[in-house]
Coordinates of C-alpha atoms and ligand atoms in Angstrom, one line a residue:
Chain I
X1 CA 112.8 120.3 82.7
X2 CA 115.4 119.9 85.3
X3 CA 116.3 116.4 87.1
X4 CA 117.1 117.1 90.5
X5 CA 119.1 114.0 92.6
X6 CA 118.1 113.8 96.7
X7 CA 121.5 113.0 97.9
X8 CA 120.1 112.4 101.7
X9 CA 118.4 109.0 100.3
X10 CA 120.9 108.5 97.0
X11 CA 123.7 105.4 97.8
X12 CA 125.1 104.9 94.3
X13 CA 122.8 102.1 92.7
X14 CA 123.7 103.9 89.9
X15 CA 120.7 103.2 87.9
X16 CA 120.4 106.3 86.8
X17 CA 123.5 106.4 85.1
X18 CA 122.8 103.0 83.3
X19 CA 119.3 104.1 81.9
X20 CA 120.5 107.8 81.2
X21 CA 124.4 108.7 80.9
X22 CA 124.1 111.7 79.1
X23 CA 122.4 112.9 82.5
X24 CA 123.5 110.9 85.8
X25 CA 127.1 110.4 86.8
X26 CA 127.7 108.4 90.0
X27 CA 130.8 109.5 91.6
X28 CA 133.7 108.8 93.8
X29 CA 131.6 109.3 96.8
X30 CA 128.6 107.2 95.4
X31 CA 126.4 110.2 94.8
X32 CA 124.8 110.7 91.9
X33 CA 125.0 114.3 90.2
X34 CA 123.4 115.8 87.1
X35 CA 125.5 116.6 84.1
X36 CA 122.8 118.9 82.4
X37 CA 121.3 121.8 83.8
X38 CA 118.3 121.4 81.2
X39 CA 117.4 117.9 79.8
X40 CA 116.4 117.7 76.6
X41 CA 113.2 117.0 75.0
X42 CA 114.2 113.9 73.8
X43 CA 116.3 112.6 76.4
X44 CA 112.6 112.7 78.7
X45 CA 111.3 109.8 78.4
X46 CA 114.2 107.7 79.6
X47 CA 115.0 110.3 82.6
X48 CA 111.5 109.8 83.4
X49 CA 112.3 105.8 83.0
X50 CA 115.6 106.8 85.8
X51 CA 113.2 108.7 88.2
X52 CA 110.8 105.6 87.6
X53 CA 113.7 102.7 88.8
X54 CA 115.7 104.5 91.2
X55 CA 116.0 102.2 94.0
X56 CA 115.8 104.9 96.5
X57 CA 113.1 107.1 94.9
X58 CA 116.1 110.1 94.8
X59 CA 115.5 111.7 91.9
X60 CA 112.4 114.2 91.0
X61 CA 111.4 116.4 87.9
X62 CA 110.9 119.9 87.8
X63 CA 109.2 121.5 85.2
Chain V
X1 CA 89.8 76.7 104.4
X2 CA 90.3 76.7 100.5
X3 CA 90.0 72.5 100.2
X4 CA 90.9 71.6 96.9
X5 CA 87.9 71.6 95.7
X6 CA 86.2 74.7 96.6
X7 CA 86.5 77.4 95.1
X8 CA 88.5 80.5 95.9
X9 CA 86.8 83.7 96.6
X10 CA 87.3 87.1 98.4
X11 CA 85.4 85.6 101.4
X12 CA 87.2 82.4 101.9
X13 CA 90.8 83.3 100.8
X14 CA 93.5 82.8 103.5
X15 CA 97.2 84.8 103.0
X16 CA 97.8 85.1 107.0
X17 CA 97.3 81.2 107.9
X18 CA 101.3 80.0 108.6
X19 CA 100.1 76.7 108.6
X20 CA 99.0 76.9 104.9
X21 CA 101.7 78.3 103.8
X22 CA 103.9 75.0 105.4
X23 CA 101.5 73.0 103.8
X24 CA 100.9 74.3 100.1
X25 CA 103.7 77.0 100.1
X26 CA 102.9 80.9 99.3
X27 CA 99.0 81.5 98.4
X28 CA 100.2 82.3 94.9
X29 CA 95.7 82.0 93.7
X30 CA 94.6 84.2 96.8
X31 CA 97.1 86.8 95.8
X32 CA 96.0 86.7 92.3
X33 CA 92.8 86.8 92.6
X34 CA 93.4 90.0 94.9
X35 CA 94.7 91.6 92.2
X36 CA 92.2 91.5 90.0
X37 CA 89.2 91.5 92.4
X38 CA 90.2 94.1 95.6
X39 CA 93.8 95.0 95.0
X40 CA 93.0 97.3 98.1
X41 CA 91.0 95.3 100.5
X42 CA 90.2 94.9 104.0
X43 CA 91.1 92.0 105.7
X44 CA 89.3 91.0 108.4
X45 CA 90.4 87.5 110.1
X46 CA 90.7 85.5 113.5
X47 CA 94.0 86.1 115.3
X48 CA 94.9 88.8 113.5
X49 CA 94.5 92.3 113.3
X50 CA 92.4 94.0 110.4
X51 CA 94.6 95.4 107.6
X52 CA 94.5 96.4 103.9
X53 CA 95.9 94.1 101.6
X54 CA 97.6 95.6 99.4
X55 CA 98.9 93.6 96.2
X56 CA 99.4 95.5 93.5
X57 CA 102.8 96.3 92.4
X58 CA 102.2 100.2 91.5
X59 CA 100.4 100.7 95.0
X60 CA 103.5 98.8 96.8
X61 CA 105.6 101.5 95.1
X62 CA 103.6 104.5 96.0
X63 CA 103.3 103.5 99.4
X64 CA 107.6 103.1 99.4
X65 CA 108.2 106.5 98.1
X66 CA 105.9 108.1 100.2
X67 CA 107.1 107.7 103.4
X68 CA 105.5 110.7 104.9
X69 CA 102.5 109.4 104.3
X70 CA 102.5 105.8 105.6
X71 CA 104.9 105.3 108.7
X72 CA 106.9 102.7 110.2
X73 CA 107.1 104.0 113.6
X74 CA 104.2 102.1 114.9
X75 CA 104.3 98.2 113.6
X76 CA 106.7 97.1 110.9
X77 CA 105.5 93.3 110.1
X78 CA 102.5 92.0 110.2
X79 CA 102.1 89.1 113.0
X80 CA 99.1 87.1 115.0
X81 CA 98.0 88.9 118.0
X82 CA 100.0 86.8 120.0
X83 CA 103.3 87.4 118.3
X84 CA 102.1 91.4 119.0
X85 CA 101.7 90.7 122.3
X86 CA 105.4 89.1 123.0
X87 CA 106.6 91.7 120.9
X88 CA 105.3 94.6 123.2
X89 CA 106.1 92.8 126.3
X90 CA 109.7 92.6 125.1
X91 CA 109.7 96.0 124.5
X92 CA 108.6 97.0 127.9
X93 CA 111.2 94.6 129.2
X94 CA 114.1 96.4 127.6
X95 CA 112.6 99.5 128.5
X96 CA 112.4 98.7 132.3
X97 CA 116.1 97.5 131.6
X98 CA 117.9 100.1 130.0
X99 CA 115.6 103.0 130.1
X100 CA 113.8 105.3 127.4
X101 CA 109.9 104.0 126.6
X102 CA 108.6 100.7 125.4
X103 CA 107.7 103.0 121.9
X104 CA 111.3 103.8 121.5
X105 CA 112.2 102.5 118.0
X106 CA 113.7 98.7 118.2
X107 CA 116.4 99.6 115.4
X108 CA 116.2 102.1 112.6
X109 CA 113.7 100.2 110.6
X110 CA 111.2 101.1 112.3
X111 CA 112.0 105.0 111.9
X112 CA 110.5 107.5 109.4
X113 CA 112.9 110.1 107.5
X114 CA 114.3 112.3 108.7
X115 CA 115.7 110.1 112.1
X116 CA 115.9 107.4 109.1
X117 CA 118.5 108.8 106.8
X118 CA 120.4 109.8 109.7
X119 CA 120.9 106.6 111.6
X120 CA 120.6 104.7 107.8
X121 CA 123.3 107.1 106.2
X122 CA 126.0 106.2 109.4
X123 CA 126.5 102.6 107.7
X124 CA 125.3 102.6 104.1
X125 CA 128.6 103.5 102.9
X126 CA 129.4 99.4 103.7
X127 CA 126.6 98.2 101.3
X128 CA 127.2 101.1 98.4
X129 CA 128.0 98.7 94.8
X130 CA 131.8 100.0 95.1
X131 CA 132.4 99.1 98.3
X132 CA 131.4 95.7 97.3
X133 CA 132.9 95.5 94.3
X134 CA 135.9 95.6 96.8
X135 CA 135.1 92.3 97.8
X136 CA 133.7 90.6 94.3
X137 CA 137.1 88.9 94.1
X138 CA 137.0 87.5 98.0
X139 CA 133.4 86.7 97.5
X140 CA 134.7 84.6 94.9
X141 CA 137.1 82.8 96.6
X142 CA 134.6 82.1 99.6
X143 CA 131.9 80.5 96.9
X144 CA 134.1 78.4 95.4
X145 CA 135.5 76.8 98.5
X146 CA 132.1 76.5 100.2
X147 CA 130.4 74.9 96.5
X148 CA 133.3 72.7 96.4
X149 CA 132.6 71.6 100.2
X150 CA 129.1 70.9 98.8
X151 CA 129.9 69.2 95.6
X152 CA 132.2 67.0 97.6
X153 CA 129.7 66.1 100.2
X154 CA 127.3 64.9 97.3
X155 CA 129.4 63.0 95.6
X156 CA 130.2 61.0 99.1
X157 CA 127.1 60.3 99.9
X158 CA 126.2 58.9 96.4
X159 CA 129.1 56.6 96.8
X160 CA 128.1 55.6 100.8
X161 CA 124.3 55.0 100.3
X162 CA 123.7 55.2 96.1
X163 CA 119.9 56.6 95.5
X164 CA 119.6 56.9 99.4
X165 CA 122.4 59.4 99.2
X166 CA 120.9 62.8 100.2
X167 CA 122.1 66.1 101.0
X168 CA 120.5 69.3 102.4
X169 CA 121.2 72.5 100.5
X170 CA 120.6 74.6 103.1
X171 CA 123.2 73.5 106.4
X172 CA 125.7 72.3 103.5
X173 CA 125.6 75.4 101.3
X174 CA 123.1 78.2 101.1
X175 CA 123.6 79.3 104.9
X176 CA 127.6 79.2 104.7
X177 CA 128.1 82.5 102.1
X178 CA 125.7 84.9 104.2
X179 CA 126.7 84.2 107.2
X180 CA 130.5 84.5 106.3
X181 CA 129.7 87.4 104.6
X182 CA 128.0 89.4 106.9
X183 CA 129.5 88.5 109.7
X184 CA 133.0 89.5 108.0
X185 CA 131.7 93.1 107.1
X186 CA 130.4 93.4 111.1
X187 CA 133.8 92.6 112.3
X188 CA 132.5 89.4 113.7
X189 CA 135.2 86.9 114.2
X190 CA 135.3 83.7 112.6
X191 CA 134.9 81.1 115.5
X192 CA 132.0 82.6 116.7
X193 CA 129.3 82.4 113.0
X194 CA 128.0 79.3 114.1
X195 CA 126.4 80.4 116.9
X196 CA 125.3 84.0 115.4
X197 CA 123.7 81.4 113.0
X198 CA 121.8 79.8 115.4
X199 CA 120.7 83.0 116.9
X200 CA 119.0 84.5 113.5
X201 CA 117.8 81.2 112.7
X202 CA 115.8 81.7 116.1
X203 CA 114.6 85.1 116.0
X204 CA 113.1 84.1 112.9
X205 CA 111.6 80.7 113.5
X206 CA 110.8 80.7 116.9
X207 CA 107.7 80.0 116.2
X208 CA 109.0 76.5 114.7
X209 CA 109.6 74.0 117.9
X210 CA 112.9 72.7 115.7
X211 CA 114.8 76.5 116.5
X212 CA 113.7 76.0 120.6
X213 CA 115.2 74.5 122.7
X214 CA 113.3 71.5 124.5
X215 CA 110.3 73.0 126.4
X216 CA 110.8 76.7 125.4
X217 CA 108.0 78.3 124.0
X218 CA 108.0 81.2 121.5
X219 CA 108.6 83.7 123.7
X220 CA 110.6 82.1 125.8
X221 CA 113.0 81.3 122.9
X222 CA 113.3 84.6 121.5
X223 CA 114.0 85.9 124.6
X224 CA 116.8 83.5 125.3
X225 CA 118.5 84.6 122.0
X226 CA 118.0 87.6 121.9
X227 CA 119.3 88.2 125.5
X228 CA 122.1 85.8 124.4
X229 CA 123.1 88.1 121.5
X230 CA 122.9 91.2 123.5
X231 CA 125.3 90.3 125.8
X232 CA 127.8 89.0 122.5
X233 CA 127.1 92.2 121.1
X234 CA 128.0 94.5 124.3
X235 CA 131.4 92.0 124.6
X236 CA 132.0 93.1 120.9
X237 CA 131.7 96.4 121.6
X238 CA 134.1 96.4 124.7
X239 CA 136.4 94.1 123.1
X240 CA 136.9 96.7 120.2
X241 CA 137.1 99.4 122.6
X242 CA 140.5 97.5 123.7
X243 CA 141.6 96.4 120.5
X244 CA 141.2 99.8 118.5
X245 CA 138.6 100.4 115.6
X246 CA 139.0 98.9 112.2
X247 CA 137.4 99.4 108.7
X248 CA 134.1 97.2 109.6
X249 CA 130.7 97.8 110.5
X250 CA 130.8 97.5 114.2
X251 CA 133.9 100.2 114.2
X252 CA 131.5 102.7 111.8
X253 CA 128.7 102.3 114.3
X254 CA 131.0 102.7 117.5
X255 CA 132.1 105.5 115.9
X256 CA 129.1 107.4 114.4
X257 CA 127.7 110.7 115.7
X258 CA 124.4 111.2 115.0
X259 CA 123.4 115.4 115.9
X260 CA 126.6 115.2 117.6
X261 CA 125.8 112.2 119.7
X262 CA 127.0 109.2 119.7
X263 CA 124.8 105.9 119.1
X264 CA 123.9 104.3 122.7
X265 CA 125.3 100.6 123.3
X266 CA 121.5 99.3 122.7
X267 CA 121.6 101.4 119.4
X268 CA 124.8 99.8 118.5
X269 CA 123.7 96.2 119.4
X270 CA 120.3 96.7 117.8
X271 CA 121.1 97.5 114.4
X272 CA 124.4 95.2 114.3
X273 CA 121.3 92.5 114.8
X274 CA 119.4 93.7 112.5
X275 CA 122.0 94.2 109.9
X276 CA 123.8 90.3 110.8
X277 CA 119.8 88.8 110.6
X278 CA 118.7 90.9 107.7
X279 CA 121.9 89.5 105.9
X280 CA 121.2 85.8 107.1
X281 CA 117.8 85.5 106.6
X282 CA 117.7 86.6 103.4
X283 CA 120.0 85.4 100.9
X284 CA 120.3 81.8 102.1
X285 CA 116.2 81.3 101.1
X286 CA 116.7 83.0 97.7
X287 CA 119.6 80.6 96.9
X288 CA 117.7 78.1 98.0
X289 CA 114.9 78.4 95.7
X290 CA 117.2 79.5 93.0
X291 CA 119.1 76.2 92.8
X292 CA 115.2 74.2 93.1
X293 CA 114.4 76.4 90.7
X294 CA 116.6 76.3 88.1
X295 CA 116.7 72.4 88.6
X296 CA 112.9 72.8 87.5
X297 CA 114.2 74.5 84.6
X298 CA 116.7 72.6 82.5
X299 CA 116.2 74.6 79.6
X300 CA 117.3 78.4 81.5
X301 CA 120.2 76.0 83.2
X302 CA 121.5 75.3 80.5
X303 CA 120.9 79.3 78.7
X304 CA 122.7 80.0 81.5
X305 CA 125.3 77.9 81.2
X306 CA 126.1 78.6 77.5
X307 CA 125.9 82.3 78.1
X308 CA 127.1 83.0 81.4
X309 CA 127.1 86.7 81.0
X310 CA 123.3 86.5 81.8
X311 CA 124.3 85.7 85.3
X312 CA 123.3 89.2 86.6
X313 CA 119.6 89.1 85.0
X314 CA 119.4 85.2 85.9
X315 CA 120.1 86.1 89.8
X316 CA 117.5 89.3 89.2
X317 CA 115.2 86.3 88.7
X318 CA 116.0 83.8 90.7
X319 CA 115.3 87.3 93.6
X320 CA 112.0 87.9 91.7
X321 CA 111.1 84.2 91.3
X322 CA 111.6 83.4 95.4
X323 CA 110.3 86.4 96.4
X324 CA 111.9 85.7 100.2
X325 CA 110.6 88.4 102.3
X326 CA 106.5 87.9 101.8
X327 CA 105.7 91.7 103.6
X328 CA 106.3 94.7 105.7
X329 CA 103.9 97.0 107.0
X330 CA 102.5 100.3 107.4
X331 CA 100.7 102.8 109.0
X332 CA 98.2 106.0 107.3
X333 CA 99.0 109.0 108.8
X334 CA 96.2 111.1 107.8
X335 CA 93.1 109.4 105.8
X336 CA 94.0 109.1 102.3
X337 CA 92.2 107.2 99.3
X338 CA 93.9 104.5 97.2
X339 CA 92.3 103.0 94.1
X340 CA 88.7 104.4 95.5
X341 CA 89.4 102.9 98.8
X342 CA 88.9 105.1 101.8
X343 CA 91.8 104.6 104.2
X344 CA 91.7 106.1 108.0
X345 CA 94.3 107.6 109.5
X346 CA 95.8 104.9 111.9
X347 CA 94.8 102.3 109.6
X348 CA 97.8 99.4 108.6
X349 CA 98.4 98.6 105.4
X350 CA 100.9 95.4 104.5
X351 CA 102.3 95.2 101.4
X352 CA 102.7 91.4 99.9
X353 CA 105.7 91.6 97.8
X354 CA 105.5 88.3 96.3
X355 CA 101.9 89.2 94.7
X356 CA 103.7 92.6 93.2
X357 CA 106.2 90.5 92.0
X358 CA 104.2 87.8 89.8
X359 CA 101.4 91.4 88.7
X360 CA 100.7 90.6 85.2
X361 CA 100.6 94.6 84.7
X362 CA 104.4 95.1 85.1
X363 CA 105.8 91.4 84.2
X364 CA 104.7 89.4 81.1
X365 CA 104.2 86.2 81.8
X366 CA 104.8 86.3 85.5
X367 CA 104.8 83.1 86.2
X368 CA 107.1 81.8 83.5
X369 CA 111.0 82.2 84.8
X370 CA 112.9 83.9 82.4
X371 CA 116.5 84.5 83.2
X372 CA 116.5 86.8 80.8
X373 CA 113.7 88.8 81.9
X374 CA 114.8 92.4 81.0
X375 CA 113.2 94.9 82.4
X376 CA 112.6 93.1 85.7
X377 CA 111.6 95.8 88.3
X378 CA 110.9 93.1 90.8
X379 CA 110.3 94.0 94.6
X380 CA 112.3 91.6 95.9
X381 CA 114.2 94.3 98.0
X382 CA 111.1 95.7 99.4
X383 CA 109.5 99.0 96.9
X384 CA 111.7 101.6 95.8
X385 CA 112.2 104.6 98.1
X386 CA 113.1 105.2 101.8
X387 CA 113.7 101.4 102.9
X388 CA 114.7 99.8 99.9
X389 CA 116.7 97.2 101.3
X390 CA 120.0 98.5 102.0
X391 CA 122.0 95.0 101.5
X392 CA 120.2 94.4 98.1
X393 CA 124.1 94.5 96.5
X394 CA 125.3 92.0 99.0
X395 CA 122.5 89.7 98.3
X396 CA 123.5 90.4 94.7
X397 CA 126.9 89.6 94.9
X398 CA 126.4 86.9 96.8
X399 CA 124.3 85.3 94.4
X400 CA 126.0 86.0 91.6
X401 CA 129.4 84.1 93.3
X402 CA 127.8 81.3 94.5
X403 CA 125.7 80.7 91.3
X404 CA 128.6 81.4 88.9
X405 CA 130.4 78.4 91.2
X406 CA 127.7 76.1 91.3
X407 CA 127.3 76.3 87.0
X408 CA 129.2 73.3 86.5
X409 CA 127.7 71.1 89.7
X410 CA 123.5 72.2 88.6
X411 CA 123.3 69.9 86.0
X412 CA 124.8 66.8 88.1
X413 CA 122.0 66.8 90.7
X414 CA 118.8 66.4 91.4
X415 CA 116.0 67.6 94.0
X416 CA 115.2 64.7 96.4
X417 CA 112.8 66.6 98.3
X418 CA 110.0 69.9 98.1
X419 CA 111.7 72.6 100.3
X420 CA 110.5 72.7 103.8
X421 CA 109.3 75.8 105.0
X422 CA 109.9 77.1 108.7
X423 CA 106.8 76.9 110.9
X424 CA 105.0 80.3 112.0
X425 CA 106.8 82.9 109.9
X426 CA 104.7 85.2 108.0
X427 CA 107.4 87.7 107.9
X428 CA 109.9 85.5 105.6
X429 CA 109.5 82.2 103.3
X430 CA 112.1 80.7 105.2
X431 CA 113.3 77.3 103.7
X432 CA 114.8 74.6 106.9
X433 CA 115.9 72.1 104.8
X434 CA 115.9 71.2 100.7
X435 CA 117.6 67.3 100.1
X436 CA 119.6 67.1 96.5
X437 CA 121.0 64.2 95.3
X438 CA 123.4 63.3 92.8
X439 CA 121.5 62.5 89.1
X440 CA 121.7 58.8 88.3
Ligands
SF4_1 S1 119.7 105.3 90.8 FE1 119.0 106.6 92.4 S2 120.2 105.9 94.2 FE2 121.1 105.1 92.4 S3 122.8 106.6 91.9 FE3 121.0 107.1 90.7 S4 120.0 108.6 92.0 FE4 121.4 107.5 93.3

């Protein structure tokens, strides 16, 4: 599964980052950016929990 | 409709009647019974147009991230028929006046992506959490001052007039922060707030005689103001022009290029209105109803005020608890179902955030306040996705300063009076006037 961050709609709420730091970094320019290119099996439940309270509705799954 | 003593069903419930909500506050048993009854459902009533209801929380937030399929271009709020009207005959107005069509968008609300993120992304940069953790410490400073004011003011009129001695939260603290705020970020100056405050307060409530002037009408009223704060605006813009840009709002938007053009001067002065009302509006209701409701609540004052590092959940609440804006609204593009529901393309849907806010699916005991309340996924700020409100951190901060200044002053008053809700405005729960006094 990949996590994939929509940075036309992302403005650094940085959500992500609380529910998931292994995964989301927000960044000097208040975009967020994935630190894995694969998430882990057992980090999936709470990336699905990031995609879930993302203000902006940025981030989606793949696979 | 809905005396006392009769009882509430599908056929006489009432969530569009301005007058109820003056009298009895937000329909908190027609919104409940919704949800469990027709969380989709078509409501048909006099004056306004037909519409689905929609009160669910998980429908609110698939409508928000799916933006392709319900659109804002065509109607944003839902309003009487005669609110419409004066609506579209402004429109034409400022059409006639400045060119371009009467279905050009107002401000950049009413856009759908992609226009949206475009004319969105030239100032969300000012509303990002680190660019107001910038001003945390100045927000600060600005509460304490302003509670202080407030405090003061109590405390004089307990001594004047003893019991008798009452004080409105709203004119002697809730407005000052927002306004201050806002108008600082904008690039406002100072000597000039009070009467931008007077102008959001009437493009808000201008359906309440007490925000027109003598013999104005609604129409006439909002036209006055809003005329009136064109012309500020376009002064602004000039002034800066002379002056040279600086690091606030009004410099970004002078300055954006949008596909290599530059915003229009109606662009610039529309969305510096909306952003200056959106800012107003807002927070001043939900401190408001915070203070009244933590007053209700001794026993979360004083959590609150032995653990103060619950302030960021506590104001989480306090935004769930108010739930100021009641609803935006929007339009099917192609027919679609929801929850078995056929919907039409064309159709309006408005989403009533308050009711998505108490839904016993996503919040135990919703209507037990909880400043703990953890997770709180409350849609105070509108559902998550393309319009999620883009000053929710301001309101935040905000909050959080004035709150964290008013801990020690809470348990020293009391409420003198229910809040008073503007007249006519189904669009927000304004408050006009909430008395304190100090506790004997
Ligand atoms: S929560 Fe959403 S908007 Fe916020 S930083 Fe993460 S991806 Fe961006």
């Amino acid at each position: 599964m990949k996590a994939i961050v929509d940075h036309s709609l992302c403005e650094g709420h940085a959500k992500c980052m609380d529910n998931v730091p292994e995964v989301f970094e927000v960044r000097e320019d208040d975009r967020s950016y994935t630190l894995l290119d694969e998430i882990p099996e057992e980090l999936r439940a709470k990336v699905e929990r990031a995609v879930q309270v993302c203000p902006r509705a940025a981030i989606s799954l793949q696979g | 409709m809905n005396a006392a003593n009769e009882l509430l069903t599908l056929q006489n419930l009432d969530i569009t009647d301005t007058e109820l909500y003056v009298r009895h506050g937000y329909p908190w048993a027609a919104w409940d019974l919704l949800r469990r009854q027709a969380p989709v459902f078509w409501y048909q009533r006099p004056r306004h147009e037909p519409f689905w209801a929609i009160t669910k929380h998980e429908d609110i937030g698939y409508i928000s991230r799916n933006p392709n399929l319900f659109s804002n271009t065509q109607i944003l709020r839902l309003s009487d028929v005669e609110t419409v009207r004066i609506g579209q005959r402004g429109r034409v107005r400022n059409a006639n006046r400045y060119g371009g069509s009467p279905e050009d968008p107002p401000d950049f609300i009413f856009m759908d992506p992609p226009e949206h993120r475009q004319h969105r992304g030239a100032v969300s940069r000012h509303f990002t959490p680190r660019a107001m953790r910038r001003l945390e410490d100045h927000f600060a400073d600005l509460a304490d001052n302003y509670v202080s004011h407030f405090a003061s003011v109590v405390v004089d009129e307990m001594t004047a007039k003893g019991e008798l001695g009452v004080v409105d939260v709203v004119h002697e603290l809730s407005a000052k922060l927002p306004v201050a705020a806002i108008c600082e970020m904008a690039g406002v100056p100072e000597e000039d707030w009070e009467q931008i405050f007077r102008w959001t307060e009437t493009l808000v409530g201008a359906g309440d005689a007490e925000f027109r002037r003598p013999g104005e009408n609604q129409e006439q009223a909002l036209r006055r103001s809003s005329g009136e704060w064109r012309r500020y605006n376009e002064d602004l813009v000039a002034q800066r022009m002379k002056d040279g840009f600086g690091a606030d709002l009004l410099s970004t938007l002078m300055q954006s290029e949008i596909d290599g053009q530059k915003l229009t001067p109606r662009e610039i002065s529309s969305y510096l209105t909306l952003l200056v009302a959106a800012g107003n509006e807002t927070t001043r209701n939900s401190t408001t109803g915070g203070i009244k409701v933590l007053l209700e609540n001794p026993d979360q004052l004083e959590r609150l005020i032995a653990k103060p590092e619950l302030m960021p959940s506590a104001v989480e609440e306090i935004l769930r608890w108010t739930s100021v804006v009641i609803q935006f609204q929007r339009t099917a593009t192609e027919d679609l179902e929801l929850r078995g529901q056929t919907i039409r393309k064309g159709e309006s849907l408005v989403m009533w955030y308050p009711s998505a806010n108490r839904d016993e699916d996503v919040f135990q005991d919703p209507y037990t306040f909880d400043i703990g309340r953890d997770p709180n996924d409350h849609f105070a700020f509108g559902g998550f996705g393309e319009h999620f409100c883009l000053g929710a951190h301001l309101a935040r901060w905000e909050m959080r300063a004035i709150f964290h200044a008013l801990l020690p002053v809470l348990p020293k008053l009391q409420l003198a009076s229910e809040p008073e809700l503007v007249a006519g405005s189904l669009h927000v729960g304004g408050i006009k006037r909430m008395l304190v006094r100090a506790a004997g």
